[in-house]
């Protein structure tokens, strides 16, 4: 992103309210305080979390409800200034040992139903906010100007800033604000931006977009809190974005292969013993400097190259990175992208998602099974094809859809399957 453009955007910011806070550790799942921001008055404050909240309103949804009931009356409508937008995590929020614990619960009165709605979303916002020392956030009021709210857990400061020039397109805005508030490229992963796009301004079903920086692709990507139209509430309050920055919860981290200092070159590696069988695996592990922090990345590269995570790979990874075998098997069997058995040279994925299902995807899958002589999840004996049934390939308008290698085939018909396989095998199409 253009540095001058970012500097120009930042220059246009005017701080209208500022609040300093002390860091607080999470103890037994709670920081025991919440953060409240009223953008009409510029009042920013923390409030204590009581034992009653913890006992009776446990969890992100419970806390959000509590905060909602504190702010609204029976007459509050979705576009009333007092209608809060609340973000919470439960006591397990941000604890990586539990699946789903990175989620944030977002709650407000819905523009679609005028009753309370909640939705949950991934991304980094929830854990970053929680580990800044807050159990929940509520934002009330309405602004006359376009603003952003910046919660900086590094300098322990919350600011409300006028932000007249930033884009309202969530993809662009997330990039702009990530660039603006990161100290350097490595710092980008410490930023999460919550925003809503122009669609939210023009409909009642606007989603909230929560960003996380994907260092593999080098872009800020978005997760959606899509239910109830809370994005519309955010834009109705004239909030362009809520940003949180926190770098205290993650270990020292590097961004991509080129910035890894002094990677060990294969020829210098003394441990691969020159064995052909493990040469490729060793090369990949060495490329990542045998750093256990990158073990999943190594496994991705090994899967791409070897088409499986073999027992040999696990042994080499264990030996060179020090990651226990049990953990490596846990990773290899938890993520669908990894396979302990070799996958075929070409992966054939047949979509069984809703749109494809109603257009006869089951028949398409049966045709592939018949043609290849295998069931879904299996690989042909010659190792050429693996057949998989998947949820949605993201191109529902072309339903029914199959993906062969990297190629998407839309509007596929059962009678075409034989020709497709023959062509893939290098035989003449009929
Ligand atoms: S449902 Fe098949 S591509 Fe989305």
Short mmCIF file of C-alpha atoms and ligand atoms in Angstrom, two decimals:
data_model
loop_
_atom_site.label_atom_id
_atom_site.label_comp_id
_atom_site.label_asym_id
_atom_site.label_seq_id
_atom_site.Cartn_x
_atom_site.Cartn_y
_atom_site.Cartn_z
CA UNK A 1 0.00 0.00 0.00
CA UNK A 2 1.18 3.47 -0.93
CA UNK A 3 2.96 5.07 2.06
CA UNK A 4 2.12 8.64 1.00
CA UNK A 5 -1.55 7.81 0.73
CA UNK A 6 -1.50 6.27 4.24
CA UNK A 7 0.31 9.33 5.61
CA UNK A 8 -2.34 11.56 4.01
CA UNK A 9 -5.14 9.49 5.55
CA UNK A 10 -3.51 9.60 8.94
CA UNK A 11 -2.95 13.35 8.72
CA UNK A 12 -6.66 13.87 8.24
CA UNK A 13 -7.42 12.17 11.57
CA UNK A 14 -8.48 14.37 14.45
CA UNK A 15 -8.53 12.86 17.93
CA UNK A 16 -11.83 13.75 19.59
CA UNK A 17 -11.51 11.64 22.74
CA UNK A 18 -8.70 9.80 24.46
CA UNK A 19 -8.55 7.39 27.37
CA UNK A 20 -5.57 5.72 29.03
CA UNK A 21 -5.88 2.40 30.78
CA UNK A 22 -3.76 0.08 32.87
CA UNK A 23 -2.98 -3.38 31.61
CA UNK A 24 -4.76 -6.15 33.46
CA UNK A 25 -3.96 -9.86 33.36
CA UNK A 26 -6.63 -12.44 32.76
CA UNK A 27 -7.17 -14.55 35.85
CA UNK A 28 -9.28 -17.68 35.70
CA UNK A 29 -10.78 -16.49 32.42
CA UNK A 30 -11.65 -12.94 33.41
CA UNK A 31 -10.07 -9.51 33.40
CA UNK A 32 -13.02 -8.43 35.55
CA UNK A 33 -13.68 -5.23 33.68
CA UNK A 34 -15.43 -4.11 30.51
CA UNK A 35 -14.81 -1.14 28.25
CA UNK A 36 -17.60 1.31 27.37
CA UNK A 37 -17.41 3.93 24.68
CA UNK A 38 -20.11 6.52 24.07
CA UNK A 39 -19.35 8.14 20.75
CA UNK A 40 -22.02 10.86 21.20
CA UNK A 41 -20.30 12.31 24.26
CA UNK A 42 -16.80 10.96 23.74
CA UNK A 43 -16.96 9.36 27.18
CA UNK A 44 -14.72 6.29 27.49
CA UNK A 45 -14.65 4.30 30.72
CA UNK A 46 -14.08 0.89 32.24
CA UNK A 47 -16.69 -0.78 34.39
CA UNK A 48 -16.21 -3.66 36.81
CA UNK A 49 -17.41 -7.18 36.06
CA UNK A 50 -19.37 -8.33 39.08
CA UNK A 51 -19.55 -11.84 40.51
CA UNK A 52 -23.21 -11.84 39.52
CA UNK A 53 -22.22 -11.35 35.86
CA UNK A 54 -19.73 -14.19 36.07
CA UNK A 55 -22.13 -16.56 37.80
CA UNK A 56 -25.36 -15.80 35.97
CA UNK A 57 -24.31 -14.40 32.58
CA UNK A 58 -21.42 -16.69 31.82
CA UNK A 59 -19.87 -16.61 28.35
CA UNK A 60 -19.64 -14.09 25.52
CA UNK A 61 -23.32 -14.26 24.75
CA UNK A 62 -24.24 -13.85 28.40
CA UNK A 63 -22.00 -10.83 28.89
CA UNK A 64 -23.34 -9.21 25.74
CA UNK A 65 -26.89 -9.70 26.99
CA UNK A 66 -26.01 -8.14 30.32
CA UNK A 67 -24.49 -5.12 28.58
CA UNK A 68 -27.49 -4.83 26.25
CA UNK A 69 -29.96 -4.84 29.15
CA UNK A 70 -27.93 -2.12 30.89
CA UNK A 71 -28.30 0.22 27.90
CA UNK A 72 -31.64 -0.38 26.21
CA UNK A 73 -35.25 0.23 27.18
CA UNK A 74 -38.42 -1.25 25.75
CA UNK A 75 -38.55 1.66 23.30
CA UNK A 76 -35.02 1.29 21.94
CA UNK A 77 -34.94 0.66 18.20
CA UNK A 78 -32.03 -0.54 16.09
CA UNK A 79 -31.12 3.02 15.07
CA UNK A 80 -31.58 4.59 18.52
CA UNK A 81 -28.33 6.08 19.80
CA UNK A 82 -28.52 3.99 22.96
CA UNK A 83 -28.63 0.73 20.99
CA UNK A 84 -25.18 -0.65 21.79
CA UNK A 85 -22.93 -2.80 19.69
CA UNK A 86 -21.34 -5.28 22.08
CA UNK A 87 -18.34 -7.54 21.58
CA UNK A 88 -17.48 -10.24 24.09
CA UNK A 89 -15.51 -13.39 24.60
CA UNK A 90 -16.23 -15.99 27.25
CA UNK A 91 -13.77 -17.15 29.92
CA UNK A 92 -12.06 -19.46 27.40
CA UNK A 93 -11.62 -16.62 24.88
CA UNK A 94 -8.23 -16.72 23.23
CA UNK A 95 -7.16 -19.99 24.89
CA UNK A 96 -5.69 -21.90 21.99
CA UNK A 97 -6.23 -25.33 23.58
CA UNK A 98 -9.94 -25.13 22.80
CA UNK A 99 -11.39 -25.13 19.28
CA UNK A 100 -13.52 -22.05 18.61
CA UNK A 101 -12.08 -20.11 21.54
CA UNK A 102 -10.88 -17.38 19.18
CA UNK A 103 -14.44 -16.36 18.37
CA UNK A 104 -16.00 -13.04 19.26
CA UNK A 105 -19.72 -12.66 19.96
CA UNK A 106 -21.20 -9.49 18.47
CA UNK A 107 -24.63 -8.34 19.69
CA UNK A 108 -27.01 -5.46 18.99
CA UNK A 109 -30.65 -4.75 18.19
CA UNK A 110 -31.15 -6.00 14.67
CA UNK A 111 -32.30 -3.63 11.89
CA UNK A 112 -34.12 -6.62 10.41
CA UNK A 113 -36.22 -7.62 13.43
CA UNK A 114 -35.82 -4.78 15.96
CA UNK A 115 -35.01 -7.41 18.56
CA UNK A 116 -31.68 -8.47 20.04
CA UNK A 117 -29.49 -10.52 17.71
CA UNK A 118 -26.08 -12.05 18.27
CA UNK A 119 -23.61 -13.63 15.92
CA UNK A 120 -20.14 -15.07 16.29
CA UNK A 121 -17.06 -14.50 14.21
CA UNK A 122 -13.44 -15.59 13.94
CA UNK A 123 -10.42 -13.40 13.27
CA UNK A 124 -8.08 -11.93 15.84
CA UNK A 125 -10.21 -9.15 17.31
CA UNK A 126 -11.64 -11.11 20.26
CA UNK A 127 -8.37 -12.52 21.64
CA UNK A 128 -6.50 -9.24 21.07
CA UNK A 129 -9.18 -7.29 22.89
CA UNK A 130 -9.50 -9.84 25.69
CA UNK A 131 -5.76 -9.90 26.31
CA UNK A 132 -5.71 -6.13 26.41
CA UNK A 133 -7.46 -6.78 29.72
CA UNK A 134 -11.17 -6.46 28.88
CA UNK A 135 -13.95 -9.03 29.02
CA UNK A 136 -16.33 -7.09 26.79
CA UNK A 137 -16.79 -3.89 24.81
CA UNK A 138 -19.95 -1.88 24.35
CA UNK A 139 -20.28 1.09 22.03
CA UNK A 140 -23.26 3.42 22.28
CA UNK A 141 -24.24 6.81 20.82
CA UNK A 142 -24.05 8.21 17.33
CA UNK A 143 -21.45 10.35 15.70
CA UNK A 144 -21.98 13.31 13.35
CA UNK A 145 -18.66 12.65 11.64
CA UNK A 146 -17.08 9.55 10.22
CA UNK A 147 -14.94 8.12 13.00
CA UNK A 148 -12.74 5.23 13.93
CA UNK A 149 -12.16 3.81 17.41
CA UNK A 150 -8.60 2.70 18.05
CA UNK A 151 -7.83 0.44 21.02
CA UNK A 152 -4.07 0.25 21.41
CA UNK A 153 -3.09 -2.40 23.95
CA UNK A 154 0.58 -1.66 23.30
CA UNK A 155 0.51 1.96 24.47
CA UNK A 156 -2.63 1.25 26.53
CA UNK A 157 -4.75 3.95 25.04
CA UNK A 158 -8.18 4.21 23.44
CA UNK A 159 -8.88 7.03 21.00
CA UNK A 160 -11.88 8.15 19.02
CA UNK A 161 -10.63 9.78 15.84
CA UNK A 162 -12.39 11.56 13.00
CA UNK A 163 -11.46 9.64 9.85
CA UNK A 164 -12.94 11.44 6.85
CA UNK A 165 -10.86 10.01 4.01
CA UNK A 166 -10.63 6.26 4.52
CA UNK A 167 -12.50 3.95 2.20
CA UNK A 168 -15.78 2.43 3.29
CA UNK A 169 -14.95 -0.72 1.32
CA UNK A 170 -14.02 -3.17 4.09
CA UNK A 171 -11.26 -4.88 2.09
CA UNK A 172 -9.52 -1.59 1.30
CA UNK A 173 -10.20 -0.13 4.74
CA UNK A 174 -8.71 -3.16 6.53
CA UNK A 175 -5.58 -2.82 4.38
CA UNK A 176 -5.36 0.93 5.00
CA UNK A 177 -5.78 0.72 8.75
CA UNK A 178 -3.51 -2.31 9.14
CA UNK A 179 -0.80 -0.41 7.27
CA UNK A 180 -1.46 2.76 9.27
CA UNK A 181 -1.27 1.27 12.74
CA UNK A 182 1.42 -1.37 12.24
CA UNK A 183 4.95 -0.25 13.07
CA UNK A 184 6.38 -2.50 10.37
CA UNK A 185 5.43 -5.45 8.23
CA UNK A 186 5.86 -7.91 11.11
CA UNK A 187 3.62 -5.79 13.31
CA UNK A 188 0.71 -6.15 10.85
CA UNK A 189 -0.38 -9.41 12.39
CA UNK A 190 -0.97 -7.56 15.66
CA UNK A 191 -3.80 -5.50 14.16
CA UNK A 192 -7.44 -6.45 13.75
CA UNK A 193 -10.01 -4.15 12.15
CA UNK A 194 -13.79 -4.42 12.50
CA UNK A 195 -15.73 -2.62 9.78
CA UNK A 196 -18.80 -2.72 7.56
CA UNK A 197 -18.89 -1.90 3.86
CA UNK A 198 -21.08 0.25 1.65
CA UNK A 199 -23.63 -2.57 1.45
CA UNK A 200 -24.28 -2.00 5.14
CA UNK A 201 -25.11 1.65 4.43
CA UNK A 202 -27.66 0.74 1.81
CA UNK A 203 -29.39 -2.26 3.32
CA UNK A 204 -30.53 -3.54 6.67
CA UNK A 205 -28.51 -6.72 6.46
CA UNK A 206 -24.97 -5.32 6.63
CA UNK A 207 -22.36 -7.68 8.02
CA UNK A 208 -19.45 -6.87 10.28
CA UNK A 209 -16.06 -7.71 8.82
CA UNK A 210 -13.29 -8.73 11.23
CA UNK A 211 -9.81 -8.65 9.75
CA UNK A 212 -6.76 -10.78 10.41
CA UNK A 213 -3.45 -10.42 8.65
CA UNK A 214 -2.66 -13.46 6.52
CA UNK A 215 1.10 -13.40 6.32
CA UNK A 216 1.24 -16.19 3.72
CA UNK A 217 -0.73 -14.07 1.27
CA UNK A 218 0.53 -10.78 2.67
CA UNK A 219 -2.97 -9.28 2.93
CA UNK A 220 -5.54 -8.47 5.58
CA UNK A 221 -8.33 -11.00 5.21
CA UNK A 222 -11.86 -10.78 6.55
CA UNK A 223 -14.19 -12.93 8.61
CA UNK A 224 -17.84 -12.04 8.84
CA UNK A 225 -20.29 -11.66 11.69
CA UNK A 226 -23.15 -12.00 9.26
CA UNK A 227 -26.38 -12.39 11.18
CA UNK A 228 -28.89 -9.72 12.04
CA UNK A 229 -27.45 -6.72 10.21
CA UNK A 230 -25.08 -5.45 12.93
CA UNK A 231 -22.91 -3.98 10.16
CA UNK A 232 -25.83 -1.67 9.39
CA UNK A 233 -25.89 -0.54 13.03
CA UNK A 234 -22.14 0.21 12.88
CA UNK A 235 -22.52 2.38 9.78
CA UNK A 236 -25.64 4.04 11.19
CA UNK A 237 -23.45 5.21 14.06
CA UNK A 238 -20.99 6.55 11.47
CA UNK A 239 -18.25 4.27 12.73
CA UNK A 240 -15.90 3.32 9.93
CA UNK A 241 -13.90 0.88 12.00
CA UNK A 242 -12.98 -0.38 15.44
CA UNK A 243 -9.32 -1.31 15.52
CA UNK A 244 -7.45 -3.24 18.16
CA UNK A 245 -3.70 -3.62 18.34
CA UNK A 246 -2.06 -6.05 20.71
CA UNK A 247 1.29 -7.68 20.48
CA UNK A 248 1.72 -9.10 23.95
CA UNK A 249 -0.08 -12.38 23.43
CA UNK A 250 2.01 -13.80 20.64
CA UNK A 251 5.56 -15.09 20.64
CA UNK A 252 8.35 -13.59 18.51
CA UNK A 253 7.12 -14.10 14.99
CA UNK A 254 8.49 -13.78 11.49
CA UNK A 255 6.57 -13.00 8.42
CA UNK A 256 7.67 -15.11 5.50
CA UNK A 257 10.51 -17.17 4.19
CA UNK A 258 12.71 -14.32 2.92
CA UNK A 259 12.91 -12.65 6.33
CA UNK A 260 13.97 -15.76 8.22
CA UNK A 261 17.53 -14.99 9.22
CA UNK A 262 20.22 -17.31 7.87
CA UNK A 263 18.08 -20.24 6.76
CA UNK A 264 20.07 -23.46 6.78
CA UNK A 265 20.77 -24.48 3.19
CA UNK A 266 20.32 -28.14 2.31
CA UNK A 267 23.93 -28.58 1.35
CA UNK A 268 24.96 -27.28 4.74
CA UNK A 269 22.55 -29.52 6.61
CA UNK A 270 24.46 -32.19 8.41
CA UNK A 271 21.44 -34.12 9.51
CA UNK A 272 19.69 -35.28 6.35
CA UNK A 273 22.37 -37.88 5.83
CA UNK A 274 21.98 -37.51 2.08
CA UNK A 275 19.23 -40.13 2.03
CA UNK A 276 17.18 -39.68 -1.11
CA UNK A 277 14.01 -40.71 0.59
CA UNK A 278 14.11 -37.82 3.03
CA UNK A 279 15.98 -35.27 0.94
CA UNK A 280 12.85 -33.33 -0.04
CA UNK A 281 11.54 -33.38 3.49
CA UNK A 282 14.86 -32.16 4.86
CA UNK A 283 15.03 -29.39 2.29
CA UNK A 284 11.64 -28.11 3.41
CA UNK A 285 12.48 -28.31 7.11
CA UNK A 286 15.78 -26.52 6.51
CA UNK A 287 14.04 -23.82 4.50
CA UNK A 288 12.01 -23.04 7.61
CA UNK A 289 15.17 -23.10 9.69
CA UNK A 290 13.85 -26.11 11.68
CA UNK A 291 11.88 -23.58 13.71
CA UNK A 292 9.09 -25.37 15.63
CA UNK A 293 6.95 -22.24 15.36
CA UNK A 294 6.56 -23.02 11.64
CA UNK A 295 5.85 -26.71 11.88
CA UNK A 296 2.39 -26.38 10.25
CA UNK A 297 3.92 -24.45 7.35
CA UNK A 298 6.53 -27.19 6.93
CA UNK A 299 3.77 -29.79 6.91
CA UNK A 300 1.86 -27.81 4.27
CA UNK A 301 4.94 -27.75 2.07
CA UNK A 302 5.59 -31.44 2.65
CA UNK A 303 1.98 -32.31 1.82
CA UNK A 304 2.23 -30.28 -1.41
CA UNK A 305 5.45 -31.93 -2.45
CA UNK A 306 5.02 -35.50 -1.20
CA UNK A 307 1.20 -35.65 -1.37
CA UNK A 308 1.12 -36.99 2.19
CA UNK A 309 2.64 -36.64 5.62
CA UNK A 310 4.44 -39.95 5.79
CA UNK A 311 5.80 -41.64 8.88
CA UNK A 312 9.28 -40.63 7.71
CA UNK A 313 8.19 -36.98 7.56
CA UNK A 314 6.86 -37.14 11.10
CA UNK A 315 10.11 -38.66 12.29
CA UNK A 316 12.23 -36.00 10.56
CA UNK A 317 10.02 -33.18 11.79
CA UNK A 318 10.19 -34.55 15.31
CA UNK A 319 13.96 -34.95 15.14
CA UNK A 320 14.73 -31.55 13.68
CA UNK A 321 12.15 -29.28 15.25
CA UNK A 322 11.78 -31.00 18.60
CA UNK A 323 7.97 -31.01 18.24
CA UNK A 324 6.68 -34.23 19.87
CA UNK A 325 5.47 -37.00 17.57
CA UNK A 326 2.07 -37.02 19.25
CA UNK A 327 1.56 -33.35 18.46
CA UNK A 328 2.59 -33.86 14.84
CA UNK A 329 0.11 -36.71 14.43
CA UNK A 330 -2.52 -34.56 16.12
CA UNK A 331 -1.96 -31.81 13.53
CA UNK A 332 -1.77 -34.26 10.62
CA UNK A 333 -5.07 -35.90 11.53
CA UNK A 334 -6.92 -32.76 12.68
CA UNK A 335 -6.62 -30.72 9.48
CA UNK A 336 -8.31 -32.12 6.41
CA UNK A 337 -5.64 -30.73 4.16
CA UNK A 338 -3.15 -33.27 5.54
CA UNK A 339 -3.21 -36.93 4.75
CA UNK A 340 -1.18 -39.77 6.24
CA UNK A 341 -1.74 -41.83 3.09
CA UNK A 342 -0.50 -40.54 -0.28
CA UNK A 343 -3.15 -38.61 -2.18
CA UNK A 344 -3.56 -38.95 -5.92
CA UNK A 345 -1.66 -36.83 -8.43
CA UNK A 346 -4.92 -35.00 -9.08
CA UNK A 347 -7.51 -34.27 -6.42
CA UNK A 348 -11.08 -34.35 -7.71
CA UNK A 349 -13.46 -32.47 -5.47
CA UNK A 350 -17.20 -32.71 -5.98
CA UNK A 351 -19.21 -30.03 -4.22
CA UNK A 352 -22.15 -31.25 -2.15
CA UNK A 353 -23.00 -27.78 -0.81
CA UNK A 354 -26.60 -26.58 -0.81
CA UNK A 355 -26.67 -24.99 -4.27
CA UNK A 356 -24.91 -27.98 -5.84
CA UNK A 357 -27.03 -30.43 -3.88
CA UNK A 358 -30.28 -29.06 -5.29
CA UNK A 359 -28.78 -29.25 -8.79
CA UNK A 360 -28.03 -32.97 -8.47
CA UNK A 361 -24.52 -33.09 -6.99
CA UNK A 362 -25.18 -36.56 -5.54
CA UNK A 363 -25.53 -37.95 -9.08
CA UNK A 364 -22.32 -36.27 -10.15
CA UNK A 365 -20.46 -37.79 -7.22
CA UNK A 366 -21.87 -41.25 -8.02
CA UNK A 367 -20.72 -40.86 -11.62
CA UNK A 368 -17.18 -40.04 -10.52
CA UNK A 369 -17.21 -42.99 -8.10
CA UNK A 370 -18.39 -45.31 -10.85
CA UNK A 371 -15.95 -44.00 -13.42
CA UNK A 372 -12.93 -44.14 -11.11
CA UNK A 373 -13.94 -47.35 -9.34
CA UNK A 374 -13.43 -45.81 -5.91
CA UNK A 375 -15.57 -44.23 -3.20
CA UNK A 376 -15.22 -40.62 -2.03
CA UNK A 377 -12.19 -40.23 0.22
CA UNK A 378 -10.28 -42.93 -1.69
CA UNK A 379 -7.41 -42.87 -4.18
CA UNK A 380 -7.27 -44.90 -7.39
CA UNK A 381 -4.86 -47.82 -7.43
CA UNK A 382 -2.61 -46.15 -10.01
CA UNK A 383 -2.29 -43.16 -7.64
CA UNK A 384 -3.62 -40.76 -10.29
CA UNK A 385 -6.83 -39.53 -8.64
CA UNK A 386 -8.21 -38.92 -5.17
CA UNK A 387 -11.95 -38.28 -4.98
CA UNK A 388 -13.30 -35.96 -2.30
CA UNK A 389 -16.75 -34.63 -1.46
CA UNK A 390 -16.55 -31.05 -0.19
CA UNK A 391 -18.96 -28.48 1.21
CA UNK A 392 -18.85 -25.35 -0.97
CA UNK A 393 -16.29 -24.45 -3.60
CA UNK A 394 -17.37 -20.82 -3.56
CA UNK A 395 -18.85 -20.64 -7.04
CA UNK A 396 -22.46 -21.60 -6.34
CA UNK A 397 -23.76 -19.75 -9.41
CA UNK A 398 -22.06 -22.43 -11.53
CA UNK A 399 -23.70 -25.30 -9.60
CA UNK A 400 -23.25 -28.19 -9.80
CA UNK A 401 -19.51 -27.79 -9.54
CA UNK A 402 -16.47 -30.07 -9.44
CA UNK A 403 -12.83 -29.12 -9.13
CA UNK A 404 -10.13 -31.15 -10.83
CA UNK A 405 -6.71 -30.11 -9.68
CA UNK A 406 -6.91 -26.32 -9.87
CA UNK A 407 -9.59 -26.23 -12.55
CA UNK A 408 -13.21 -25.51 -11.66
CA UNK A 409 -15.78 -27.20 -13.87
CA UNK A 410 -19.22 -25.60 -13.56
CA UNK A 411 -22.64 -26.78 -14.71
CA UNK A 412 -21.18 -30.25 -14.85
CA UNK A 413 -23.47 -33.09 -15.98
CA UNK A 414 -23.30 -36.72 -14.92
CA UNK A 415 -22.99 -37.81 -18.54
CA UNK A 416 -19.84 -35.64 -18.97
CA UNK A 417 -17.90 -37.36 -16.22
CA UNK A 418 -16.59 -40.22 -18.34
CA UNK A 419 -15.21 -37.80 -20.94
CA UNK A 420 -13.63 -35.64 -18.28
CA UNK A 421 -11.81 -38.58 -16.70
CA UNK A 422 -10.69 -39.88 -20.09
CA UNK A 423 -9.31 -36.47 -20.95
CA UNK A 424 -7.51 -36.33 -17.63
CA UNK A 425 -6.03 -39.73 -18.34
CA UNK A 426 -4.84 -38.35 -21.64
CA UNK A 427 -7.31 -40.36 -23.69
CA UNK A 428 -9.45 -38.99 -26.46
CA UNK A 429 -12.73 -37.38 -25.55
CA UNK A 430 -15.65 -39.18 -27.11
S1 LIG B 1 -22.65 -25.06 -3.07
FE1 LIG B 1 -21.38 -25.89 -4.58
S2 LIG B 1 -20.07 -24.28 -5.09
FE2 LIG B 1 -21.27 -23.48 -3.46
#
